[in-house]
Short mmCIF file of C-alpha atoms in Angstrom, two decimals:
data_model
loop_
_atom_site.label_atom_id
_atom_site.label_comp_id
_atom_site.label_asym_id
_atom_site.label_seq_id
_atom_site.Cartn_x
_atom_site.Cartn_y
_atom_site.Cartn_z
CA UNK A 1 -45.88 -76.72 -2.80
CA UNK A 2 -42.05 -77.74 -2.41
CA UNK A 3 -41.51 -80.15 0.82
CA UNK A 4 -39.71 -78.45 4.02
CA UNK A 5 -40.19 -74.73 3.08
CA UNK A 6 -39.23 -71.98 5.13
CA UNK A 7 -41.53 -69.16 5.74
CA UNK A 8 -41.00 -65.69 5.84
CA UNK A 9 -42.47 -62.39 5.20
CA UNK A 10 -40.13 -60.68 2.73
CA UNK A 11 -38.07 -62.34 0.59
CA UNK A 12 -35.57 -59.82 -1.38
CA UNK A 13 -33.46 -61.38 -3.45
CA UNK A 14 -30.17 -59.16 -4.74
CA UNK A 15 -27.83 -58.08 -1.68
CA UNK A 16 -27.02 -55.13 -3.36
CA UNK A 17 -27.80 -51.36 -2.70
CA UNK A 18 -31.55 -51.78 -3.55
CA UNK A 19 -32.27 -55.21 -1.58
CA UNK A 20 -30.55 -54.48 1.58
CA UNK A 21 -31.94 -50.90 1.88
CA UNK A 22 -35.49 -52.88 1.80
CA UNK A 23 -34.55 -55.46 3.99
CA UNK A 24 -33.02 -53.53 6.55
CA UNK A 25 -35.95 -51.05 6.48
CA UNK A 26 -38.10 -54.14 6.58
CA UNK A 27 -36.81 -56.17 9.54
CA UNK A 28 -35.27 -53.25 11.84
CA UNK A 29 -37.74 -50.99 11.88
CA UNK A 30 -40.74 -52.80 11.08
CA UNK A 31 -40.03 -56.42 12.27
CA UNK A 32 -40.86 -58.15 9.54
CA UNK A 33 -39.48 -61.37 9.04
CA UNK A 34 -36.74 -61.00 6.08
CA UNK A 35 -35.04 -63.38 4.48
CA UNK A 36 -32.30 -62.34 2.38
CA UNK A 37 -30.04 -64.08 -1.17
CA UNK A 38 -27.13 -63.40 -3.06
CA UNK A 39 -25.53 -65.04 -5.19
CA UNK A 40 -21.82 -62.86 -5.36
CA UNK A 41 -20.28 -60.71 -2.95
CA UNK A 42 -22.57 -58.74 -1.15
CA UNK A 43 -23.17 -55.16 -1.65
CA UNK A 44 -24.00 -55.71 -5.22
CA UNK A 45 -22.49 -53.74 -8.03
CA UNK A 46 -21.89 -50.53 -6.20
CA UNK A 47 -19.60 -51.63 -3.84
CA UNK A 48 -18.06 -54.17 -5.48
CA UNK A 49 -17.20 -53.35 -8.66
CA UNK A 50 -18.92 -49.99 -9.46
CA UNK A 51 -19.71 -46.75 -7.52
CA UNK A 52 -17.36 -47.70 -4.61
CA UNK A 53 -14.02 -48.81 -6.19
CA UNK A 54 -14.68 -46.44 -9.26
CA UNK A 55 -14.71 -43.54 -6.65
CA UNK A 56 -11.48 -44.71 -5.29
CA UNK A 57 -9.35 -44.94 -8.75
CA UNK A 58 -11.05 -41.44 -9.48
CA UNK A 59 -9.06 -40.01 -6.13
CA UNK A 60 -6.11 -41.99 -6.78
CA UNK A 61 -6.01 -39.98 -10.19
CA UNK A 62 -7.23 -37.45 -8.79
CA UNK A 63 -3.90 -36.87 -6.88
CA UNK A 64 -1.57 -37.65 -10.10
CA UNK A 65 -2.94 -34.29 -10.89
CA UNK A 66 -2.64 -33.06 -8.32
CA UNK A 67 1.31 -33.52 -8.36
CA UNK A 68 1.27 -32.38 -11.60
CA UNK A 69 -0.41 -29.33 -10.77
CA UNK A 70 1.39 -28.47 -7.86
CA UNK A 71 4.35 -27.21 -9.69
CA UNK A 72 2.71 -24.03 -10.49
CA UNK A 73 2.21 -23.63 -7.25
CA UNK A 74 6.14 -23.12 -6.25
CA UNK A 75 5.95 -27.08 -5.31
CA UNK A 76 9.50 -28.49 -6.95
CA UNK A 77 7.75 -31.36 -8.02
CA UNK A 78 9.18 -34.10 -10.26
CA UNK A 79 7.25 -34.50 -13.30
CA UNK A 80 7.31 -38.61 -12.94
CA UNK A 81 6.96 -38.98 -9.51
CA UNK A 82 6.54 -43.23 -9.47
CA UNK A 83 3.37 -45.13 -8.14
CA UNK A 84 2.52 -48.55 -7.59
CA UNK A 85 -1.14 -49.36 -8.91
CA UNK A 86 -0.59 -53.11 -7.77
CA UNK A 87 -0.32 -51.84 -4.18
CA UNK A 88 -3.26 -49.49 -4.95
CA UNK A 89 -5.37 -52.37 -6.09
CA UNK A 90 -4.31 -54.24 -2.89
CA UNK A 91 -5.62 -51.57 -1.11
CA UNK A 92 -8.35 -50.99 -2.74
CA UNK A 93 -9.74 -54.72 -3.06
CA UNK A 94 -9.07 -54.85 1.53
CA UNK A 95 -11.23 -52.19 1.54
CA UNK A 96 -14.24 -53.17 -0.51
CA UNK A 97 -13.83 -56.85 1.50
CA UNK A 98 -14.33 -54.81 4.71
CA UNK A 99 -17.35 -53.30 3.31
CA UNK A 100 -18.60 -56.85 2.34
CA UNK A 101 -18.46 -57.97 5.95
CA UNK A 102 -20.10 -54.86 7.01
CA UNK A 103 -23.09 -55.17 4.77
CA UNK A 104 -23.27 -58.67 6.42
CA UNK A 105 -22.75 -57.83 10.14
CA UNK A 106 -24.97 -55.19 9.70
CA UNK A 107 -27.54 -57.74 8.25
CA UNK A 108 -27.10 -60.17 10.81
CA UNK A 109 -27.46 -57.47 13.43
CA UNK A 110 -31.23 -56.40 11.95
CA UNK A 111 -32.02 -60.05 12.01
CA UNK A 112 -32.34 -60.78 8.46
CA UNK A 113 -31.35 -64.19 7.25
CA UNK A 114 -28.82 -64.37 4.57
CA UNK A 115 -28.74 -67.09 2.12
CA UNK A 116 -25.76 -67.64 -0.27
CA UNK A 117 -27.40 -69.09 -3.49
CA UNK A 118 -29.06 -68.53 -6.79
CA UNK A 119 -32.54 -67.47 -6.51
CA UNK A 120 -34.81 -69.01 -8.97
CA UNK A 121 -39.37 -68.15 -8.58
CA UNK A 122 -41.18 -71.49 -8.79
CA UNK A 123 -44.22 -69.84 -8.08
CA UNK A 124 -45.51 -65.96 -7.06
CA UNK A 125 -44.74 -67.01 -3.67
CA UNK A 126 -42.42 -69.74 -3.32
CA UNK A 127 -38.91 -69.09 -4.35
CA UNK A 128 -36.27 -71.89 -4.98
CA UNK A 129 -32.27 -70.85 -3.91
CA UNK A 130 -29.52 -73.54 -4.81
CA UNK A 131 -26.54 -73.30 -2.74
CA UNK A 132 -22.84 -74.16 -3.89
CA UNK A 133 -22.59 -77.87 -4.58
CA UNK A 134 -26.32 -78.12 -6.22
CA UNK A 135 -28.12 -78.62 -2.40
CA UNK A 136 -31.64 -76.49 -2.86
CA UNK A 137 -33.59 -75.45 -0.32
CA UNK A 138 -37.44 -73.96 -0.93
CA UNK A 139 -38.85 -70.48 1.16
CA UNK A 140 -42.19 -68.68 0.58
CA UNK A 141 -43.35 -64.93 1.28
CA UNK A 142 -46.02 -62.86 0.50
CA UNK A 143 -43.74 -60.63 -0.56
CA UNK A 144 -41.06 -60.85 -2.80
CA UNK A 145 -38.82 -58.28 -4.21
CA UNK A 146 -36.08 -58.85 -7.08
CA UNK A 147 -33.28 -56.51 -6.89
CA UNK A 148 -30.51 -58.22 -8.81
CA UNK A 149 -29.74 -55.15 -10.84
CA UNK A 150 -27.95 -56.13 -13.74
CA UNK A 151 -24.29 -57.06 -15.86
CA UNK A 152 -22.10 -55.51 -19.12
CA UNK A 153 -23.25 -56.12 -22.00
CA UNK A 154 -20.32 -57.63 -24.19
CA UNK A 155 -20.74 -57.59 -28.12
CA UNK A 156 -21.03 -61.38 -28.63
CA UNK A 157 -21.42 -61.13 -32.42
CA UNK A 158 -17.84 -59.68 -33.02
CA UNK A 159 -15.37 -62.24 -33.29
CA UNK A 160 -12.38 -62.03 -30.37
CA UNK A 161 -14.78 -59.89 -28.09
CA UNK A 162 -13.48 -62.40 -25.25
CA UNK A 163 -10.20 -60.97 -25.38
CA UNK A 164 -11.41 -57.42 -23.89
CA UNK A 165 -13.03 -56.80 -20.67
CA UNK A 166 -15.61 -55.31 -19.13
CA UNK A 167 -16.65 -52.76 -16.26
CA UNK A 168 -16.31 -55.38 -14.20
CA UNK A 169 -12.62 -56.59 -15.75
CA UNK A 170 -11.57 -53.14 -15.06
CA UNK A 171 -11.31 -53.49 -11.22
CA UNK A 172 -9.16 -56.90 -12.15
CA UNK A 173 -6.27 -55.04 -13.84
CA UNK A 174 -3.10 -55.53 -11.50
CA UNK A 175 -0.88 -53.57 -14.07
CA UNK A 176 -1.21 -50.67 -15.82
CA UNK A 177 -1.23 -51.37 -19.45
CA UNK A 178 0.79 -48.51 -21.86
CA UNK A 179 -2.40 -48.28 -24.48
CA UNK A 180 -5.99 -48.96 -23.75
CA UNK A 181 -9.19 -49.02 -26.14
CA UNK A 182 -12.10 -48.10 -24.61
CA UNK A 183 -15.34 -48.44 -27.22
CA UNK A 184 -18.79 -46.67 -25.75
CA UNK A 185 -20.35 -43.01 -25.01
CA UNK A 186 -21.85 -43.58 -21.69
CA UNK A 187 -20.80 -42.61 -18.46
CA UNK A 188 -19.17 -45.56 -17.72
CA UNK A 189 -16.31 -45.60 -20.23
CA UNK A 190 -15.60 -42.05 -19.91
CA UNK A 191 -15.15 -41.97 -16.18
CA UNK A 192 -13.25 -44.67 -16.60
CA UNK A 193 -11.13 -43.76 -19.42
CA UNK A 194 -10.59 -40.32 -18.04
CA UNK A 195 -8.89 -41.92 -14.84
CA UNK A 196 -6.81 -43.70 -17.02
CA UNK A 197 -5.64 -40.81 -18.55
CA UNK A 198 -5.07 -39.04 -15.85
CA UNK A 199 -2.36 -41.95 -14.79
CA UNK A 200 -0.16 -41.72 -17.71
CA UNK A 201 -2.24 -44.29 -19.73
CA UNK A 202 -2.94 -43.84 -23.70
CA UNK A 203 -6.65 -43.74 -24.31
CA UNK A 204 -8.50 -44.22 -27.25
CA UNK A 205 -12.06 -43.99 -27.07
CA UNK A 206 -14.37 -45.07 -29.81
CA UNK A 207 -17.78 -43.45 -30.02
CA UNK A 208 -20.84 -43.53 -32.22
CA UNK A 209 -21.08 -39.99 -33.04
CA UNK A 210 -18.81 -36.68 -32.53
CA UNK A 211 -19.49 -36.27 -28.60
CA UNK A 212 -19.91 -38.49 -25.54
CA UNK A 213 -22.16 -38.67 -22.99
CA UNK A 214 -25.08 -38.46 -25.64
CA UNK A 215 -28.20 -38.31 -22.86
CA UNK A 216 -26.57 -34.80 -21.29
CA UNK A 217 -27.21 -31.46 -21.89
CA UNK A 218 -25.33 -30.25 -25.20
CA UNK A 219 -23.13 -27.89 -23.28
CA UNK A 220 -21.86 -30.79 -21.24
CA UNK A 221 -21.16 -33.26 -24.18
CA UNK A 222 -19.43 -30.35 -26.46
CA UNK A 223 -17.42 -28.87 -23.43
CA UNK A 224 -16.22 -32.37 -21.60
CA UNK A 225 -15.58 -34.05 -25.10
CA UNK A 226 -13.17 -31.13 -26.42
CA UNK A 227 -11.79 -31.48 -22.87
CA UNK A 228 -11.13 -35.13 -23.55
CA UNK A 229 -9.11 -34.37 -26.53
CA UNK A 230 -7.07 -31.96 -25.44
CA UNK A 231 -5.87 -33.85 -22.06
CA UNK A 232 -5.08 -36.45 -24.50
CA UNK A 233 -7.40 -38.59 -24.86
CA UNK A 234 -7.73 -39.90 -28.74
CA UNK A 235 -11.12 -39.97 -29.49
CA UNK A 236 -12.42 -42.06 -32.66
CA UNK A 237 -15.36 -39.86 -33.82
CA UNK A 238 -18.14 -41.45 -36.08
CA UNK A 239 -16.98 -44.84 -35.64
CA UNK A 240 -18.82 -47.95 -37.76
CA UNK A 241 -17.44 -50.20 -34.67
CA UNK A 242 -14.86 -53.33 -34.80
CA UNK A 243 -15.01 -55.82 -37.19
CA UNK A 244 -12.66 -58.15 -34.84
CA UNK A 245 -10.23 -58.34 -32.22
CA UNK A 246 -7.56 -60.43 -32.47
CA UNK A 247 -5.11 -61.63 -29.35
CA UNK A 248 -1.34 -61.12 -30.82
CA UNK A 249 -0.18 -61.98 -27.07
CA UNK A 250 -1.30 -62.99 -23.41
CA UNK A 251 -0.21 -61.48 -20.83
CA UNK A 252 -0.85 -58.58 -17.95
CA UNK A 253 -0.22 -55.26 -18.43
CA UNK A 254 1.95 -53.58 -21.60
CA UNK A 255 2.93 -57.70 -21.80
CA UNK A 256 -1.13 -58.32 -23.15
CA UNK A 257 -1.61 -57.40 -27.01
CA UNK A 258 -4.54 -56.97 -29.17
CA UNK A 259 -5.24 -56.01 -32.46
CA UNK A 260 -8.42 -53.77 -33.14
CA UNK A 261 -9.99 -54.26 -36.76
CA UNK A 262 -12.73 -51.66 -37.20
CA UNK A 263 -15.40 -52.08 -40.13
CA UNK A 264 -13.63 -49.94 -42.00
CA UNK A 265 -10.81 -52.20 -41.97
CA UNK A 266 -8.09 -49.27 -40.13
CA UNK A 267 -6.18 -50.95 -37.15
CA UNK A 268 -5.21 -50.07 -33.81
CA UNK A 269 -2.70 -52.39 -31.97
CA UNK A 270 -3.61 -51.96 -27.68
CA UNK A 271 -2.65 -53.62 -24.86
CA UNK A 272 -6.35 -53.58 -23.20
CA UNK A 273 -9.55 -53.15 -24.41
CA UNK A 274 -12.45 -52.38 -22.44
CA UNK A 275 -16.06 -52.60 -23.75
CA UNK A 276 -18.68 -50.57 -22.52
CA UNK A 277 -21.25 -50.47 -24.28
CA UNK A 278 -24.42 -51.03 -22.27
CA UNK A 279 -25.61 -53.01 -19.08
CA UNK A 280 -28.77 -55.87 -18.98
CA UNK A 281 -30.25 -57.35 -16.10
CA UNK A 282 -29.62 -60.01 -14.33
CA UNK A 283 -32.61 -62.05 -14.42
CA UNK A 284 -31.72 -64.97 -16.36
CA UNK A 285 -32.47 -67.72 -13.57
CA UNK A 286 -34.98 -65.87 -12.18
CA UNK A 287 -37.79 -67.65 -14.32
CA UNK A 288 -39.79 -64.40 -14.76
CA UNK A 289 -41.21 -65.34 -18.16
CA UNK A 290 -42.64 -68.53 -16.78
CA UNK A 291 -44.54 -66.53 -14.08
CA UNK A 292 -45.80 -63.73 -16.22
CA UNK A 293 -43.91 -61.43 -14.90
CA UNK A 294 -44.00 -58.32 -17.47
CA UNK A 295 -40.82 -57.12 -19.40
CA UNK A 296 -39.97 -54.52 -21.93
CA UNK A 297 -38.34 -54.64 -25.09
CA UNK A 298 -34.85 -54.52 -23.00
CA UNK A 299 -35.45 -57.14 -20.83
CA UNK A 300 -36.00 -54.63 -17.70
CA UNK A 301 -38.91 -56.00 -15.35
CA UNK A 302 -42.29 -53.63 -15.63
CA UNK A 303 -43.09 -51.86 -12.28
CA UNK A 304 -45.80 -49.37 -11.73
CA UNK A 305 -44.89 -46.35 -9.29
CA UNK A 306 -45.13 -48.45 -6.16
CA UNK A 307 -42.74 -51.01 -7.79
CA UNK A 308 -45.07 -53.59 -8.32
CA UNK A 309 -44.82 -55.98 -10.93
CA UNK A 310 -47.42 -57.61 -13.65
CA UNK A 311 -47.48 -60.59 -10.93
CA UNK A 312 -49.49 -59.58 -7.62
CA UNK A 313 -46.89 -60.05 -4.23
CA UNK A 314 -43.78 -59.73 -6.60
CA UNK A 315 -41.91 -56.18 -6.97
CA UNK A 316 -39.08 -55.31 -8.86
CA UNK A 317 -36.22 -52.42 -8.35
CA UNK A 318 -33.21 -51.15 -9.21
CA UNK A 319 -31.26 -51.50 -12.37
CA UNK A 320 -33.30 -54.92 -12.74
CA UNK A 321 -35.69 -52.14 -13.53
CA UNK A 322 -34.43 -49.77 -15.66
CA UNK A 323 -34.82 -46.96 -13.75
CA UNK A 324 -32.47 -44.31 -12.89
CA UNK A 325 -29.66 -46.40 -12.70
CA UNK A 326 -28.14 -45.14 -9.23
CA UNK A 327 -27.38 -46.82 -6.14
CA UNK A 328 -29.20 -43.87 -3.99
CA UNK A 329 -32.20 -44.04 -6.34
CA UNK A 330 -32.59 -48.50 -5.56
CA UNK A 331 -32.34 -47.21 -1.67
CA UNK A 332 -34.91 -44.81 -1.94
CA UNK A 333 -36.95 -46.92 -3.52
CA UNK A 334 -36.34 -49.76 -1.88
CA UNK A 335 -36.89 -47.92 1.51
CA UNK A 336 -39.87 -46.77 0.24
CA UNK A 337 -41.40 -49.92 -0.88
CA UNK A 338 -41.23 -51.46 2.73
CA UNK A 339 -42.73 -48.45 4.36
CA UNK A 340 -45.55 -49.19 2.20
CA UNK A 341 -45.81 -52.92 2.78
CA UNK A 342 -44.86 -53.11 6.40
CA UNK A 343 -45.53 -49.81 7.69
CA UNK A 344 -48.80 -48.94 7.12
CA UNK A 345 -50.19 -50.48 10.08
CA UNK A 346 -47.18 -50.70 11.96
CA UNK A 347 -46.87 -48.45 15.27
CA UNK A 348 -43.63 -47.15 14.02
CA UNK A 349 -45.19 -46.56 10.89
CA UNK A 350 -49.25 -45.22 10.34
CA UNK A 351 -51.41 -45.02 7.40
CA UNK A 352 -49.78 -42.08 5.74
CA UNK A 353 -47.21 -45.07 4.22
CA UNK A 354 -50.05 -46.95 2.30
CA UNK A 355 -48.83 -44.42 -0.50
CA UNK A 356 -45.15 -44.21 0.29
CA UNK A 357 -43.40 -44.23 -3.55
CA UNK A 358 -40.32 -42.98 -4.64
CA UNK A 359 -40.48 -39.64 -6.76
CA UNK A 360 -38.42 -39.99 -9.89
CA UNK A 361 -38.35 -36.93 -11.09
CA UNK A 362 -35.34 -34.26 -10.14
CA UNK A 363 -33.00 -37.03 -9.10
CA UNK A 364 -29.36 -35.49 -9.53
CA UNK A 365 -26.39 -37.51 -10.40
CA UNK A 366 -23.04 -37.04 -10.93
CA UNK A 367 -20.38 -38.19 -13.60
CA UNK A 368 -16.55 -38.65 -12.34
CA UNK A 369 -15.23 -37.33 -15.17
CA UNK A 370 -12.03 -35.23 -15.26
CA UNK A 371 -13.42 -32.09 -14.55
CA UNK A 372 -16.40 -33.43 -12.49
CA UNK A 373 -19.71 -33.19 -14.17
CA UNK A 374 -23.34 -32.86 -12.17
CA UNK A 375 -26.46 -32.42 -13.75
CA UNK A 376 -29.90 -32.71 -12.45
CA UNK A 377 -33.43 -32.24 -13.86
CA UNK A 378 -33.89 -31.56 -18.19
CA UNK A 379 -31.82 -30.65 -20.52
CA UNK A 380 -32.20 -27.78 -22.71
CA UNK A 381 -33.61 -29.76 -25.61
CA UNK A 382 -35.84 -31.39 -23.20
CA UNK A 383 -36.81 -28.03 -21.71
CA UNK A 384 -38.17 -26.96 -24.90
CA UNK A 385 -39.75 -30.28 -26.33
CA UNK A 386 -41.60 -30.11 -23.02
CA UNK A 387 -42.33 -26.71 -22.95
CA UNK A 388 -41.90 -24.67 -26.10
CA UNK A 389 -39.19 -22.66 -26.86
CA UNK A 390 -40.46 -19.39 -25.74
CA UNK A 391 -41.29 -20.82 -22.50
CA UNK A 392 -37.79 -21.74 -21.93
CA UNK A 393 -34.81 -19.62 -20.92
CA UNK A 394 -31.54 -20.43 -20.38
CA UNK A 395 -28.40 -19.05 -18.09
CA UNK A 396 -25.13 -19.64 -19.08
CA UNK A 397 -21.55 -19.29 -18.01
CA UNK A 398 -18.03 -20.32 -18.35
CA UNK A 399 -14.77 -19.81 -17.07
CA UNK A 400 -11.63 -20.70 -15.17
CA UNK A 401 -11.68 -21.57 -11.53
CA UNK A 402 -9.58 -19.80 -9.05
CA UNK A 403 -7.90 -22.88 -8.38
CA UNK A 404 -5.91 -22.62 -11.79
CA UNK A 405 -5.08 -18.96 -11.22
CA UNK A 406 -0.89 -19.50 -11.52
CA UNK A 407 -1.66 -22.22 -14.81
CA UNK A 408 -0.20 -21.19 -17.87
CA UNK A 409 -2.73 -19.63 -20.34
CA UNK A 410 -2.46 -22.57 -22.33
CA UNK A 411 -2.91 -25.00 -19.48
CA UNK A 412 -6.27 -23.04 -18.55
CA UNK A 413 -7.64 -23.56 -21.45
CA UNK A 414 -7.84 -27.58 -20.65
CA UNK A 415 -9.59 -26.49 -17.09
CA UNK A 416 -13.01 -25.68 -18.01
CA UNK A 417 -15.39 -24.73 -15.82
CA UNK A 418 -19.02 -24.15 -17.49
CA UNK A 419 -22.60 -23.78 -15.82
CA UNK A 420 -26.10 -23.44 -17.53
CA UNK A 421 -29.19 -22.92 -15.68
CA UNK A 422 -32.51 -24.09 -16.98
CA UNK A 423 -35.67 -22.23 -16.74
CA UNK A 424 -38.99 -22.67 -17.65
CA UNK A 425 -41.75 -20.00 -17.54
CA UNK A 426 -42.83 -16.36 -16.06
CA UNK A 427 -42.02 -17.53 -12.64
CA UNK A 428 -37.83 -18.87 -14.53
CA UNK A 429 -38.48 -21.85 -12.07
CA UNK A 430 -34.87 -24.00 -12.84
CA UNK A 431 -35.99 -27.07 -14.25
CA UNK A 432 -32.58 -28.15 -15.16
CA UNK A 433 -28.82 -27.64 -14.24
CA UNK A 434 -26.01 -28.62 -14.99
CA UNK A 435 -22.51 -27.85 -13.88
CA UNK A 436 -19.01 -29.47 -15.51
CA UNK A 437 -15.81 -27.94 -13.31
CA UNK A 438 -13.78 -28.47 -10.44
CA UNK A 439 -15.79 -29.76 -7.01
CA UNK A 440 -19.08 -29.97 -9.26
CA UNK A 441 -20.02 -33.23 -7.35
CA UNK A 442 -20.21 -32.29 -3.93
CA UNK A 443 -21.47 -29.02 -4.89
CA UNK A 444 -24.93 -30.33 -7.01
CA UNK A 445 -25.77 -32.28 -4.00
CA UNK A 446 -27.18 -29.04 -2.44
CA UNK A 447 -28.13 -27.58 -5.72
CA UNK A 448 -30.41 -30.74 -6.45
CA UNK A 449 -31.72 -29.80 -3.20
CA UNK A 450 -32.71 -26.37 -4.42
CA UNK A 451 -34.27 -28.30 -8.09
CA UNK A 452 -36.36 -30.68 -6.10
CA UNK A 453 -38.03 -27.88 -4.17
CA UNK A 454 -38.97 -26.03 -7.13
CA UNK A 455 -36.14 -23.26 -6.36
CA UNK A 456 -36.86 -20.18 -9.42
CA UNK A 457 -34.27 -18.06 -10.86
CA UNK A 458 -35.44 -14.85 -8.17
CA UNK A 459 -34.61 -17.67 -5.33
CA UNK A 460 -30.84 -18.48 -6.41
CA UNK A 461 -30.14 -14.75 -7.33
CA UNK A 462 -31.23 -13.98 -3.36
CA UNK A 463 -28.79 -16.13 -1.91
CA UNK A 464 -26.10 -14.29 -0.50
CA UNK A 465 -23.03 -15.87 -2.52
CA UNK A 466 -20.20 -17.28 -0.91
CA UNK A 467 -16.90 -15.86 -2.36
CA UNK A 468 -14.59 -16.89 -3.39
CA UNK A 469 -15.96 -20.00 -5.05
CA UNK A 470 -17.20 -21.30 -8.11
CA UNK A 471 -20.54 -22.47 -7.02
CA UNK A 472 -21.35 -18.59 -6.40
CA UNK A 473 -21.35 -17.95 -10.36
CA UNK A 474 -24.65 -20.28 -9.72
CA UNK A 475 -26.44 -17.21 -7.69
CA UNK A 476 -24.68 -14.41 -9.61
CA UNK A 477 -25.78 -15.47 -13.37
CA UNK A 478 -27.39 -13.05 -15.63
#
């Protein structure tokens, strides 16, 4: 055992969504001794340089369309009304700092000890954490938790990948650049290429196959990939992927200049590139192999449904894990997790938390795409490898929200607003849905609601609607 250890009852290490949720639910309600290390900005990913500032730049392009479509309300409105993103950024970057000291005060306030430093296991219960300048200090638990959820993957093997960014890069970029590349499918590079668009920004996207967002239901991946285009966005279809990238110039901005060289030797000349084409965890310096700790072929850690690890006293969540990838899904779960360990026989617990788990099933999400997309439970295709096909029936509908009544026909054509309820059964209990339109977000917060309860068909067509909206189409269907 390492010389002048600390003790403690929880260590979590990863200040992000995940960790703190345990910690705080460890320590303030519980009063478990918690012991708490990061080793970047605390909050984690969300906060710093995902959910949080992503959210932001969606409502700041959010309004540039806004403007634009005010004009057919009677607004005079100049079609180039002028922004500064630098002062945006500014903005932007004050406010995620405030949330960083709020995560902290809020920490210090639940009495959990916060250690800036780089976690590494020496044993199941001893954990190693040096400090800037190389200074290490040595703490033990009975519990420990890794939550250090996880970083872009960037395409090492293609020569010049260094000149593009990442995710991470994107909340960097001080000015706007006049032509961006972005090459993935996932959620990340089209929420984030869509708010480019949206600001006046050329956007390529290169993809794999014809549509985005391959993991979604068809409708959603046909509707919000035609959508794309005809905002637009240039969309490289089929792509065999670069060959290189080459730097032509350095700079910020339109100044920066790159030269893409796919496989199939066509060029594309940019002035940012932004790879997104995966995410890993972060578990590098963790020392997990040494200990045993179980791992899968993608590198995520191997928890059970209580979050435990191949390694007794160690647990694992969050994107560290694989699972559900959501900042509200680590919190659960990490809430969860300390109910379980410290709550059991705690008086502001009882016994009914020596099962406490998070359910993964029906966990809705949402993709900030322009329209909005939310989704929650199976697809169709997963419907009916699940179920059969004649078990399975489907609602569908599509049209134009009211909000584009005054558009020009050809402008509401680019305003899609499609639903498609999945049901499986004699009872049609919805086992999926999924909604791509104006205000889809806040509205499939309520709707998961109605999923997770195992809402049928009969219960959405006996709500009362509420008119006039969009989300009444969802109780009117037939």
């Amino acid at each position: 055992m390492a010389q002048n250890i600390q003790h403690y009852d929880f260590i979590v290490i990863g200040g992000g969504s995940g960790g703190s949720g345990a910690a705080r639910r460890a320590s303030s309600w519980y009063g478990a001794k918690t012991l708490l290390v990061e080793s970047g900005r605390s909050g984690g990913t969300c906060v710093n340089v995902g959910c949080v500032p992503k959210k932001m730049t969606w409502n700041f392009a959010s309004v540039a369309e806004a403007l634009k479509d005010s004009v057919y309300y009677g607004y005079d409105t100049s079609p180039n009304i002028p922004f500064n993103f630098t002062k945006f950024k500014q903005m932007r970057d004050a406010s995620i700092k405030g949330l960083n000291g709020a995560y902290e005060r809020n920490w210090s306030r639940e009495q959990i000890d916060l250690v800036h430093g780089t976690a590494t296991l020496i044993s199941p219960r001893e954990v190693e954490v040096e400090v800037k300048g190389g200074q290490k200090s040595y703490y033990s638990a009975p519990h420990i938790l890794i939550a250090t959820g996880g970083y872009p993957v960037m395409p090492k093997d293609t020569p010049g990948w260094e000149h593009g960014i990442s995710s991470d890069g994107f909340f960097d970029i001080e000015e706007l650049p006049k032509r961006m590349a972005f090459v993935g499918a996932g959620y990340i590079a089209v929420e984030l290429a869509g708010v480019m668009n949206a600001i006046g920004v050329e956007v390529h996207m290169f993809i794999r196959h014809s549509t985005f967002l391959r993991n979604f239901d068809p409708m959603i991946q046909e509707t919000l990939t035609r959508r794309y285009e005809e905002a637009g966005v240039i969309i490289h279809k089929n792509h065999k992927g670069l060959k290189e990238v080459v730097k032509k110039k350095d700079g910020k901005g339109s100044e920066k200049l790159l030269n893409l060289i796919g496989v199939d030797r066509e060029e594309l000349e940019v002035n940012e590139l932004l790879w997104a084409i995966g995410r890993t965890p972060e578990i590098e310096k963790l020392n997990v192999e040494k200990l045993g700790i179980k791992q899968n072929s993608k590198g995520h850690i191997v928890v059970d449904q209580y979050q435990n690890t191949s390694v007794h006293g160690i647990y694992a969540l969050g994107d560290v894990t694989g699972q559900a990838e959501l900042t509200p899904v680590a919190i659960a779960a990490g809430r969860n997790l300390s109910n379980r360990l410290f709550g059991t026989n705690h008086p502001a617990g009882g016994p009914h938390l020596a099962t406490a788990k998070l359910d993964y099933h029906n966990i809705p999400t949402v993709v900030f795409a322009h329209p909005e997309v939310g989704v929650v439970g199976l697809t169709e295709p997963q419907a009916v490898k699940q179920y059969g096909k004649e078990n399975v029936k489907t609602y569908h509908t599509k049209f134009t929200a009211m909000f584009y009544e005054f558009h020009p026909p050809e402008e509401k054509k680019k305003q899609p607003t499609e639903y498609k309820i999945v049901c499986q059964g004699p009872d049609e209990k919805v086992v999926g849905l999924h909604i791509l339109g104006l205000g889809s977000s806040e509205m499939m917060q309520g709707f998961g609601v109605a999923v997770k309860i195992g809402a049928t068909k009969r219960d959405f067509d006996s709500t009362v609607a509420i008119h006039p909206t969009s989300a009444e189409e969802l109780v009117t269907m037939k």
